[in-house]
PDB file of C-alpha atoms in Angstrom:
ATOM      1  CA  MET S   1       0.000   0.000   0.000  1.00 36.00           C
ATOM      2  CA  ARG S   2       2.878   2.337   0.742  1.00 38.00           C
ATOM      3  CA  THR S   3       4.239   1.716  -2.756  1.00 40.00           C
ATOM      4  CA  LEU S   4       0.886   2.571  -4.342  1.00 45.00           C
ATOM      5  CA  ALA S   5       0.591   5.741  -2.264  1.00 52.00           C
ATOM      6  CA  ARG S   6       4.087   6.819  -3.302  1.00 54.00           C
ATOM      7  CA  THR S   7       3.287   6.104  -6.953  1.00 69.00           C
ATOM      8  CA  ARG S   8       0.146   8.242  -6.767  1.00 77.00           C
ATOM      9  CA  HIS S   9       2.180  11.065  -5.250  1.00 80.00           C
ATOM     10  CA  GLU S  10       4.762  10.792  -8.046  1.00 81.00           C
ATOM     11  CA  LEU S  11       1.986  10.691 -10.656  1.00 86.00           C
ATOM     12  CA  ALA S  12       0.507  13.889  -9.245  1.00 86.00           C
ATOM     13  CA  ALA S  13       3.873  15.665  -9.309  1.00 85.00           C
ATOM     14  CA  TYR S  14       4.592  14.394 -12.818  1.00 87.00           C
ATOM     15  CA  LEU S  15       1.277  15.659 -14.201  1.00 91.00           C
ATOM     16  CA  GLN S  16       1.764  19.056 -12.619  1.00 90.00           C
ATOM     17  CA  ALA S  17       5.262  19.349 -14.083  1.00 88.00           C
ATOM     18  CA  ARG S  18       4.150  18.302 -17.578  1.00 88.00           C
ATOM     19  CA  ARG S  19       1.225  20.733 -17.455  1.00 89.00           C
ATOM     20  CA  ALA S  20       3.464  23.595 -16.327  1.00 89.00           C
ATOM     21  CA  ARG S  21       5.737  23.343 -19.346  1.00 89.00           C
ATOM     22  CA  LEU S  22       2.949  23.933 -21.867  1.00 87.00           C
ATOM     23  CA  SER S  23       1.451  27.246 -22.926  1.00 85.00           C
ATOM     24  CA  PRO S  24      -2.124  27.690 -24.140  1.00 84.00           C
ATOM     25  CA  GLU S  25      -0.764  28.349 -27.617  1.00 85.00           C
ATOM     26  CA  ASP S  26       0.950  24.946 -27.581  1.00 85.00           C
ATOM     27  CA  VAL S  27      -2.442  23.221 -27.478  1.00 83.00           C
ATOM     28  CA  GLY S  28      -4.365  25.588 -29.729  1.00 85.00           C
ATOM     29  CA  LEU S  29      -5.918  27.788 -27.017  1.00 83.00           C
ATOM     30  CA  PRO S  30      -5.816  31.597 -26.931  1.00 76.00           C
ATOM     31  CA  GLY S  31      -3.004  33.031 -24.810  1.00 69.00           C
ATOM     32  CA  GLY S  32      -5.074  35.292 -22.595  1.00 63.00           C
ATOM     33  CA  GLY S  33      -2.184  37.377 -21.254  1.00 62.00           C
ATOM     34  CA  ARG S  34       0.038  36.751 -18.237  1.00 67.00           C
ATOM     35  CA  ARG S  35      -0.741  34.004 -15.716  1.00 67.00           C
ATOM     36  CA  ARG S  36       0.075  33.747 -12.041  1.00 71.00           C
ATOM     37  CA  THR S  37       1.676  30.337 -12.609  1.00 71.00           C
ATOM     38  CA  PRO S  38       3.274  28.997 -15.801  1.00 74.00           C
ATOM     39  CA  GLY S  39       1.620  26.450 -18.017  1.00 84.00           C
ATOM     40  CA  LEU S  40      -1.904  25.245 -18.623  1.00 89.00           C
ATOM     41  CA  ARG S  41      -4.624  25.438 -16.016  1.00 88.00           C
ATOM     42  CA  ARG S  42      -6.170  22.251 -14.678  1.00 91.00           C
ATOM     43  CA  GLU S  43      -9.523  23.120 -16.198  1.00 92.00           C
ATOM     44  CA  GLU S  44      -7.894  23.454 -19.627  1.00 91.00           C
ATOM     45  CA  VAL S  45      -6.240  20.038 -19.398  1.00 92.00           C
ATOM     46  CA  ALA S  46      -9.475  18.496 -18.118  1.00 92.00           C
ATOM     47  CA  ALA S  47     -11.485  19.976 -20.982  1.00 93.00           C
ATOM     48  CA  LEU S  48      -8.975  18.887 -23.624  1.00 93.00           C
ATOM     49  CA  ALA S  49      -8.832  15.370 -22.137  1.00 92.00           C
ATOM     50  CA  GLY S  50     -12.622  15.111 -21.994  1.00 93.00           C
ATOM     51  CA  VAL S  51     -13.042  14.693 -18.220  1.00 93.00           C
ATOM     52  CA  GLY S  52     -14.536  16.764 -15.433  1.00 93.00           C
ATOM     53  CA  LEU S  53     -12.435  19.304 -13.573  1.00 94.00           C
ATOM     54  CA  THR S  54     -13.134  17.750 -10.171  1.00 93.00           C
ATOM     55  CA  TRP S  55     -12.083  14.300 -11.328  1.00 92.00           C
ATOM     56  CA  TYR S  56      -8.886  15.603 -12.928  1.00 92.00           C
ATOM     57  CA  THR S  57      -8.102  17.640  -9.819  1.00 91.00           C
ATOM     58  CA  TRP S  58      -8.367  14.470  -7.736  1.00 90.00           C
ATOM     59  CA  LEU S  59      -5.938  12.788 -10.119  1.00 88.00           C
ATOM     60  CA  GLU S  60      -3.411  15.609  -9.740  1.00 86.00           C
ATOM     61  CA  GLN S  61      -3.868  15.506  -5.989  1.00 86.00           C
ATOM     62  CA  GLY S  62      -2.816  11.871  -5.922  1.00 80.00           C
ATOM     63  CA  ARG S  63      -6.133  10.507  -4.759  1.00 83.00           C
ATOM     64  CA  ASP S  64      -6.903   6.813  -5.089  1.00 80.00           C
ATOM     65  CA  ILE S  65      -8.932   6.817  -8.318  1.00 82.00           C
ATOM     66  CA  GLY S  66      -8.791   4.426 -11.257  1.00 81.00           C
ATOM     67  CA  VAL S  67      -7.825   5.483 -14.775  1.00 84.00           C
ATOM     68  CA  SER S  68      -8.258   3.699 -18.089  1.00 85.00           C
ATOM     69  CA  SER S  69      -5.645   3.170 -20.763  1.00 85.00           C
ATOM     70  CA  ALA S  70      -7.784   5.150 -23.217  1.00 86.00           C
ATOM     71  CA  PHE S  71      -7.778   8.142 -20.884  1.00 90.00           C
ATOM     72  CA  LEU S  72      -4.019   7.906 -20.338  1.00 90.00           C
ATOM     73  CA  ASP S  73      -3.485   7.869 -24.097  1.00 88.00           C
ATOM     74  CA  LYS S  74      -5.642  10.968 -24.451  1.00 92.00           C
ATOM     75  CA  LEU S  75      -3.863  12.693 -21.567  1.00 92.00           C
ATOM     76  CA  ALA S  76      -0.468  11.878 -23.109  1.00 91.00           C
ATOM     77  CA  GLU S  77      -1.684  13.474 -26.334  1.00 92.00           C
ATOM     78  CA  VAL S  78      -2.934  16.595 -24.544  1.00 93.00           C
ATOM     79  CA  LEU S  79       0.311  17.000 -22.594  1.00 93.00           C
ATOM     80  CA  LYS S  80       2.353  16.309 -25.747  1.00 92.00           C
ATOM     81  CA  LEU S  81       4.350  13.492 -24.171  1.00 89.00           C
ATOM     82  CA  ASP S  82       6.942  11.667 -26.234  1.00 84.00           C
ATOM     83  CA  GLY S  83       7.319   7.883 -26.203  1.00 78.00           C
ATOM     84  CA  GLY S  84       9.441   7.733 -23.064  1.00 77.00           C
ATOM     85  CA  GLU S  85       7.230  10.179 -21.191  1.00 86.00           C
ATOM     86  CA  ARG S  86       4.123   8.248 -22.187  1.00 85.00           C
ATOM     87  CA  ARG S  87       5.598   5.006 -20.834  1.00 81.00           C
ATOM     88  CA  HIS S  88       6.457   6.773 -17.586  1.00 85.00           C
ATOM     89  CA  LEU S  89       2.883   8.030 -17.289  1.00 86.00           C
ATOM     90  CA  PHE S  90       1.511   4.511 -17.715  1.00 85.00           C
ATOM     91  CA  LEU S  91       3.958   3.045 -15.225  1.00 82.00           C
ATOM     92  CA  LEU S  92       2.996   5.603 -12.592  1.00 82.00           C
ATOM     93  CA  ALA S  93      -0.731   5.154 -13.187  1.00 81.00           C
ATOM     94  CA  HIS S  94      -0.932   1.402 -13.828  1.00 74.00           C
ATOM     95  CA  ALA S  95       2.408   0.050 -12.572  1.00 55.00           C
ATOM     96  CA  ARG S  96       2.855  -1.601 -15.979  1.00 62.00           C
ATOM     97  CA  PRO S  97       4.032  -0.357 -19.385  1.00 60.00           C
ATOM     98  CA  PRO S  98       1.499   0.457 -22.112  1.00 61.00           C
ATOM     99  CA  ALA S  99       0.919  -1.492 -25.273  1.00 58.00           C
ATOM    100  CA  GLU S 100       2.879   0.237 -28.003  1.00 60.00           C
ATOM    101  CA  GLU S 101       2.435   0.091 -31.737  1.00 60.00           C
ATOM    102  CA  GLY S 102       5.520  -1.167 -33.494  1.00 58.00           C
ATOM    103  CA  LYS S 103       7.097   0.859 -36.266  1.00 61.00           C
ATOM    104  CA  THR S 104       8.964  -0.647 -39.178  1.00 61.00           C
ATOM    105  CA  PHE S 105      10.527   2.522 -40.593  1.00 62.00           C
ATOM    106  CA  CYS S 106      13.634   3.643 -38.758  1.00 69.00           C
ATOM    107  CA  VAL S 107      17.264   4.659 -39.180  1.00 77.00           C
ATOM    108  CA  VAL S 108      20.226   3.060 -37.440  1.00 87.00           C
ATOM    109  CA  PRO S 109      21.931   5.595 -35.136  1.00 84.00           C
ATOM    110  CA  PRO S 110      25.639   6.248 -35.962  1.00 90.00           C
ATOM    111  CA  PRO S 111      26.916   4.938 -32.570  1.00 91.00           C
ATOM    112  CA  VAL S 112      25.199   1.614 -33.229  1.00 89.00           C
ATOM    113  CA  ARG S 113      26.834   1.381 -36.654  1.00 92.00           C
ATOM    114  CA  ARG S 114      30.249   2.011 -35.112  1.00 94.00           C
ATOM    115  CA  LEU S 115      29.652  -0.618 -32.440  1.00 93.00           C
ATOM    116  CA  MET S 116      28.539  -3.161 -35.017  1.00 94.00           C
ATOM    117  CA  HIS S 117      31.600  -2.639 -37.233  1.00 95.00           C
ATOM    118  CA  GLU S 118      33.949  -2.874 -34.258  1.00 95.00           C
ATOM    119  CA  LEU S 119      32.605  -6.303 -33.267  1.00 95.00           C
ATOM    120  CA  ALA S 120      34.803  -9.278 -34.064  1.00 95.00           C
ATOM    121  CA  HIS S 121      31.729 -11.396 -34.808  1.00 96.00           C
ATOM    122  CA  PRO S 122      29.207 -11.265 -37.678  1.00 97.00           C
ATOM    123  CA  ALA S 123      26.434  -8.837 -36.755  1.00 97.00           C
ATOM    124  CA  TYR S 124      23.530  -7.031 -38.370  1.00 97.00           C
ATOM    125  CA  VAL S 125      20.669  -4.746 -37.361  1.00 96.00           C
ATOM    126  CA  LEU S 126      17.003  -5.663 -37.900  1.00 95.00           C
ATOM    127  CA  ASN S 127      13.754  -3.769 -37.493  1.00 92.00           C
ATOM    128  CA  LEU S 128      10.370  -5.380 -36.848  1.00 90.00           C
ATOM    129  CA  ARG S 129       9.950  -6.110 -40.568  1.00 93.00           C
ATOM    130  CA  TRP S 130      13.332  -7.868 -40.564  1.00 96.00           C
ATOM    131  CA  ASP S 131      14.862  -5.405 -42.977  1.00 95.00           C
ATOM    132  CA  VAL S 132      18.641  -5.654 -42.682  1.00 96.00           C
ATOM    133  CA  LEU S 133      19.352  -1.992 -42.011  1.00 95.00           C
ATOM    134  CA  ALA S 134      23.085  -2.392 -41.389  1.00 95.00           C
ATOM    135  CA  PHE S 135      25.632  -5.200 -41.323  1.00 97.00           C
ATOM    136  CA  ASN S 136      29.343  -5.677 -40.807  1.00 97.00           C
ATOM    137  CA  ALA S 137      31.864  -7.498 -42.997  1.00 97.00           C
ATOM    138  CA  GLY S 138      31.491 -10.736 -41.054  1.00 97.00           C
ATOM    139  CA  ALA S 139      27.741 -10.831 -41.613  1.00 97.00           C
ATOM    140  CA  ASP S 140      28.200 -10.032 -45.293  1.00 97.00           C
ATOM    141  CA  THR S 141      30.599 -12.954 -45.630  1.00 95.00           C
ATOM    142  CA  LEU S 142      28.133 -15.335 -43.972  1.00 95.00           C
ATOM    143  CA  PHE S 143      24.891 -14.146 -45.538  1.00 96.00           C
ATOM    144  CA  GLY S 144      25.786 -12.112 -48.629  1.00 96.00           C
ATOM    145  CA  PHE S 145      23.668  -9.091 -47.732  1.00 97.00           C
ATOM    146  CA  GLY S 146      25.760  -6.750 -49.877  1.00 96.00           C
ATOM    147  CA  ALA S 147      24.798  -8.584 -53.064  1.00 96.00           C
ATOM    148  CA  HIS S 148      21.233  -7.311 -52.775  1.00 96.00           C
ATOM    149  CA  VAL S 149      19.805  -3.845 -53.257  1.00 95.00           C
ATOM    150  CA  PRO S 150      18.593  -2.243 -49.993  1.00 92.00           C
ATOM    151  CA  SER S 151      14.928  -2.630 -50.947  1.00 91.00           C
ATOM    152  CA  ARG S 152      15.398  -6.416 -51.110  1.00 94.00           C
ATOM    153  CA  ARG S 153      17.789  -6.664 -48.175  1.00 96.00           C
ATOM    154  CA  ASN S 154      15.220  -8.291 -45.941  1.00 97.00           C
ATOM    155  CA  LEU S 155      16.189 -11.369 -43.943  1.00 97.00           C
ATOM    156  CA  LEU S 156      12.811 -13.084 -44.293  1.00 97.00           C
ATOM    157  CA  TRP S 157      12.621 -12.407 -48.023  1.00 98.00           C
ATOM    158  CA  LEU S 158      16.135 -13.716 -48.607  1.00 97.00           C
ATOM    159  CA  LEU S 159      15.545 -16.744 -46.384  1.00 97.00           C
ATOM    160  CA  PHE S 160      12.747 -17.920 -48.684  1.00 98.00           C
ATOM    161  CA  THR S 161      13.843 -16.602 -52.095  1.00 97.00           C
ATOM    162  CA  ASP S 162      17.653 -16.458 -52.229  1.00 96.00           C
ATOM    163  CA  PRO S 163      19.260 -19.819 -53.157  1.00 95.00           C
ATOM    164  CA  LEU S 164      22.609 -18.797 -51.651  1.00 92.00           C
ATOM    165  CA  LEU S 165      21.179 -17.920 -48.258  1.00 94.00           C
ATOM    166  CA  ARG S 166      18.909 -20.942 -48.352  1.00 95.00           C
ATOM    167  CA  SER S 167      21.889 -23.225 -48.915  1.00 95.00           C
ATOM    168  CA  ARG S 168      23.789 -21.531 -46.103  1.00 95.00           C
ATOM    169  CA  PHE S 169      21.430 -22.907 -43.464  1.00 95.00           C
ATOM    170  CA  THR S 170      21.998 -26.586 -42.771  1.00 94.00           C
ATOM    171  CA  ALA S 171      18.681 -28.462 -42.684  1.00 93.00           C
ATOM    172  CA  TRP S 172      16.893 -25.391 -44.042  1.00 96.00           C
ATOM    173  CA  GLU S 173      13.523 -27.180 -43.839  1.00 96.00           C
ATOM    174  CA  GLU S 174      13.958 -27.365 -40.057  1.00 94.00           C
ATOM    175  CA  GLN S 175      15.495 -23.959 -39.386  1.00 93.00           C
ATOM    176  CA  ALA S 176      13.348 -21.791 -41.677  1.00 95.00           C
ATOM    177  CA  PRO S 177      10.001 -22.580 -39.938  1.00 94.00           C
ATOM    178  CA  LEU S 178      11.557 -21.752 -36.573  1.00 92.00           C
ATOM    179  CA  MET S 179      12.860 -18.428 -37.843  1.00 93.00           C
ATOM    180  CA  LEU S 180       9.459 -17.694 -39.353  1.00 94.00           C
ATOM    181  CA  SER S 181       7.745 -18.379 -36.028  1.00 90.00           C
ATOM    182  CA  SER S 182      10.128 -15.886 -34.425  1.00 91.00           C
ATOM    183  CA  PHE S 183       9.234 -13.292 -37.078  1.00 92.00           C
ATOM    184  CA  ARG S 184       5.525 -13.725 -36.335  1.00 89.00           C
ATOM    185  CA  ARG S 185       6.015 -12.167 -32.893  1.00 85.00           C
ATOM    186  CA  ASP S 186       7.480  -9.054 -34.506  1.00 86.00           C
ATOM    187  CA  TYR S 187       4.691  -9.073 -37.066  1.00 87.00           C
ATOM    188  CA  ALA S 188       2.131  -8.990 -34.260  1.00 80.00           C
ATOM    189  CA  ARG S 189       3.715  -5.803 -32.898  1.00 79.00           C
ATOM    190  CA  ALA S 190       3.521  -4.011 -36.242  1.00 79.00           C
ATOM    191  CA  THR S 191       0.302  -5.264 -37.813  1.00 71.00           C
ATOM    192  CA  GLN S 192      -0.811  -1.683 -38.513  1.00 72.00           C
ATOM    193  CA  GLU S 193       2.150  -1.137 -40.854  1.00 78.00           C
ATOM    194  CA  ALA S 194       1.327  -1.563 -44.551  1.00 85.00           C
ATOM    195  CA  ASP S 195       4.860  -2.565 -45.552  1.00 89.00           C
ATOM    196  CA  ILE S 196       4.950  -5.617 -43.293  1.00 90.00           C
ATOM    197  CA  HIS S 197       1.626  -6.819 -44.722  1.00 89.00           C
ATOM    198  CA  ALA S 198       2.980  -6.307 -48.248  1.00 93.00           C
ATOM    199  CA  LEU S 199       6.038  -8.430 -47.412  1.00 95.00           C
ATOM    200  CA  VAL S 200       3.912 -11.327 -46.154  1.00 94.00           C
ATOM    201  CA  GLN S 201       1.535 -11.153 -49.120  1.00 95.00           C
ATOM    202  CA  GLU S 202       4.384 -11.157 -51.619  1.00 97.00           C
ATOM    203  CA  LEU S 203       6.120 -14.079 -49.928  1.00 97.00           C
ATOM    204  CA  GLU S 204       2.894 -16.090 -49.959  1.00 96.00           C
ATOM    205  CA  LYS S 205       2.816 -15.648 -53.738  1.00 97.00           C
ATOM    206  CA  VAL S 206       6.410 -16.640 -54.453  1.00 97.00           C
ATOM    207  CA  SER S 207       7.146 -19.295 -51.808  1.00 97.00           C
ATOM    208  CA  PRO S 208       4.914 -22.340 -51.249  1.00 96.00           C
ATOM    209  CA  GLU S 209       6.868 -23.186 -48.079  1.00 97.00           C
ATOM    210  CA  PHE S 210       6.314 -19.730 -46.645  1.00 97.00           C
ATOM    211  CA  LYS S 211       2.601 -19.880 -47.426  1.00 95.00           C
ATOM    212  CA  LEU S 212       2.245 -23.282 -45.767  1.00 95.00           C
ATOM    213  CA  TRP S 213       4.215 -22.457 -42.627  1.00 95.00           C
ATOM    214  CA  TRP S 214       2.817 -18.950 -42.235  1.00 94.00           C
ATOM    215  CA  ARG S 215      -0.708 -20.284 -42.049  1.00 89.00           C
ATOM    216  CA  ARG S 216       0.212 -22.628 -39.206  1.00 88.00           C
ATOM    217  CA  HIS S 217       0.525 -19.596 -36.895  1.00 86.00           C
ATOM    218  CA  ASP S 218       3.406 -21.126 -34.939  1.00 85.00           C
ATOM    219  CA  VAL S 219       5.028 -18.821 -32.369  1.00 80.00           C
ATOM    220  CA  HIS S 220       7.627 -20.646 -30.343  1.00 73.00           C
ATOM    221  CA  ALA S 221      11.161 -19.967 -31.508  1.00 64.00           C
ATOM    222  CA  PRO S 222      13.506 -18.011 -29.207  1.00 69.00           C
ATOM    223  CA  CYS S 223      15.644 -15.136 -30.470  1.00 74.00           C
ATOM    224  CA  ALA S 224      18.805 -16.879 -29.303  1.00 76.00           C
ATOM    225  CA  GLY S 225      20.315 -20.326 -29.656  1.00 87.00           C
ATOM    226  CA  VAL S 226      22.477 -22.336 -32.049  1.00 91.00           C
ATOM    227  CA  ARG S 227      22.231 -22.405 -35.833  1.00 92.00           C
ATOM    228  CA  ARG S 228      24.234 -24.655 -38.113  1.00 94.00           C
ATOM    229  CA  LEU S 229      25.593 -23.044 -41.249  1.00 96.00           C
ATOM    230  CA  ASP S 230      27.200 -24.634 -44.270  1.00 95.00           C
ATOM    231  CA  ILE S 231      30.601 -22.988 -44.722  1.00 92.00           C
ATOM    232  CA  GLY S 232      32.386 -24.395 -47.781  1.00 88.00           C
ATOM    233  CA  GLY S 233      30.787 -27.797 -47.329  1.00 88.00           C
ATOM    234  CA  GLU S 234      31.545 -27.911 -43.614  1.00 91.00           C
ATOM    235  CA  GLN S 235      28.780 -27.685 -41.033  1.00 93.00           C
ATOM    236  CA  VAL S 236      29.662 -25.008 -38.508  1.00 94.00           C
ATOM    237  CA  ALA S 237      27.643 -24.290 -35.376  1.00 94.00           C
ATOM    238  CA  TYR S 238      27.072 -20.635 -34.547  1.00 95.00           C
ATOM    239  CA  GLU S 239      25.570 -19.318 -31.362  1.00 95.00           C
ATOM    240  CA  HIS S 240      23.368 -16.318 -32.018  1.00 94.00           C
ATOM    241  CA  THR S 241      21.653 -13.793 -29.830  1.00 94.00           C
ATOM    242  CA  SER S 242      19.501 -10.717 -30.313  1.00 92.00           C
ATOM    243  CA  LEU S 243      20.139  -7.524 -28.352  1.00 92.00           C
ATOM    244  CA  THR S 244      17.702  -4.614 -28.172  1.00 89.00           C
ATOM    245  CA  ILE S 245      19.643  -1.483 -29.096  1.00 86.00           C
ATOM    246  CA  ASP S 246      16.808   1.016 -29.438  1.00 79.00           C
ATOM    247  CA  ALA S 247      13.467   0.167 -27.844  1.00 72.00           C
ATOM    248  CA  ASP S 248      11.657   3.218 -29.254  1.00 70.00           C
ATOM    249  CA  ARG S 249      12.702   2.393 -32.822  1.00 74.00           C
ATOM    250  CA  HIS S 250      12.306  -1.363 -32.267  1.00 82.00           C
ATOM    251  CA  LEU S 251      15.841  -2.049 -33.443  1.00 89.00           C
ATOM    252  CA  ARG S 252      17.925  -5.010 -32.392  1.00 91.00           C
ATOM    253  CA  LEU S 253      21.441  -6.164 -33.056  1.00 95.00           C
ATOM    254  CA  VAL S 254      21.822  -9.825 -34.041  1.00 96.00           C
ATOM    255  CA  VAL S 255      25.251 -11.314 -33.340  1.00 97.00           C
ATOM    256  CA  TYR S 256      26.629 -14.687 -34.456  1.00 97.00           C
ATOM    257  CA  ALA S 257      29.605 -16.276 -32.682  1.00 96.00           C
ATOM    258  CA  ARG S 258      31.183 -19.544 -33.713  1.00 93.00           C
ATOM    259  CA  GLN S 259      30.389 -22.128 -31.055  1.00 89.00           C
ATOM    260  CA  LEU S 260      33.346 -23.216 -28.988  1.00 80.00           C
ATOM    261  CA  GLU S 261      33.987 -26.937 -29.077  1.00 66.00           C
TER     262      GLU S 261
END
């Protein structure tokens, strides 16, 4: 109970601070001259959020009242919160993070590119659509990403359409369905994105295996483990893991390391 009381107090202080940084002009209201205190008034936030002034005042006072996710989303919009601020609002109000829509379009930050190229192991960066946004020389040697134009440099597309990459995976018929089941979890986070739907639809047209396995709706493969690759006719075991490098952009760094015997 003490934890909940402290969270309500922090929520109240957070709302007051976010309200104070906004001017009426920021939210499309007339300025109305100087104010005794900076920022929006409580009644203005309440009206914009579609709730009564008394109820919103109770919220800012840290009283024990329940709030819905829909209201928190609206309040985040009114207070012009960015992604991190919105998550903080949800954590203070619900003690759990909000559901977030995944985005497939993003750019790899320069520090991540430098880190990737400095790694001694093959590594590449994926978004939720599994576009290979960046890769180092080791990954290019293993998977041949550089041979494809950026618009076709998609790991899922290459896995099912590129003979070279297909031959790289030992027992492709066993590994490909597992990788596809891992992709489905990312797909579920970005189902509102048109480009990820287009990728699936195109693969269903060109790959009978993809079409068959996609419609099984399997979701069970981890994002780490051991994969066996065919390197010059020799089967080599690689441990691989996936590291989140930018949660807001839904980017992760995939690293392969040759398994120690």
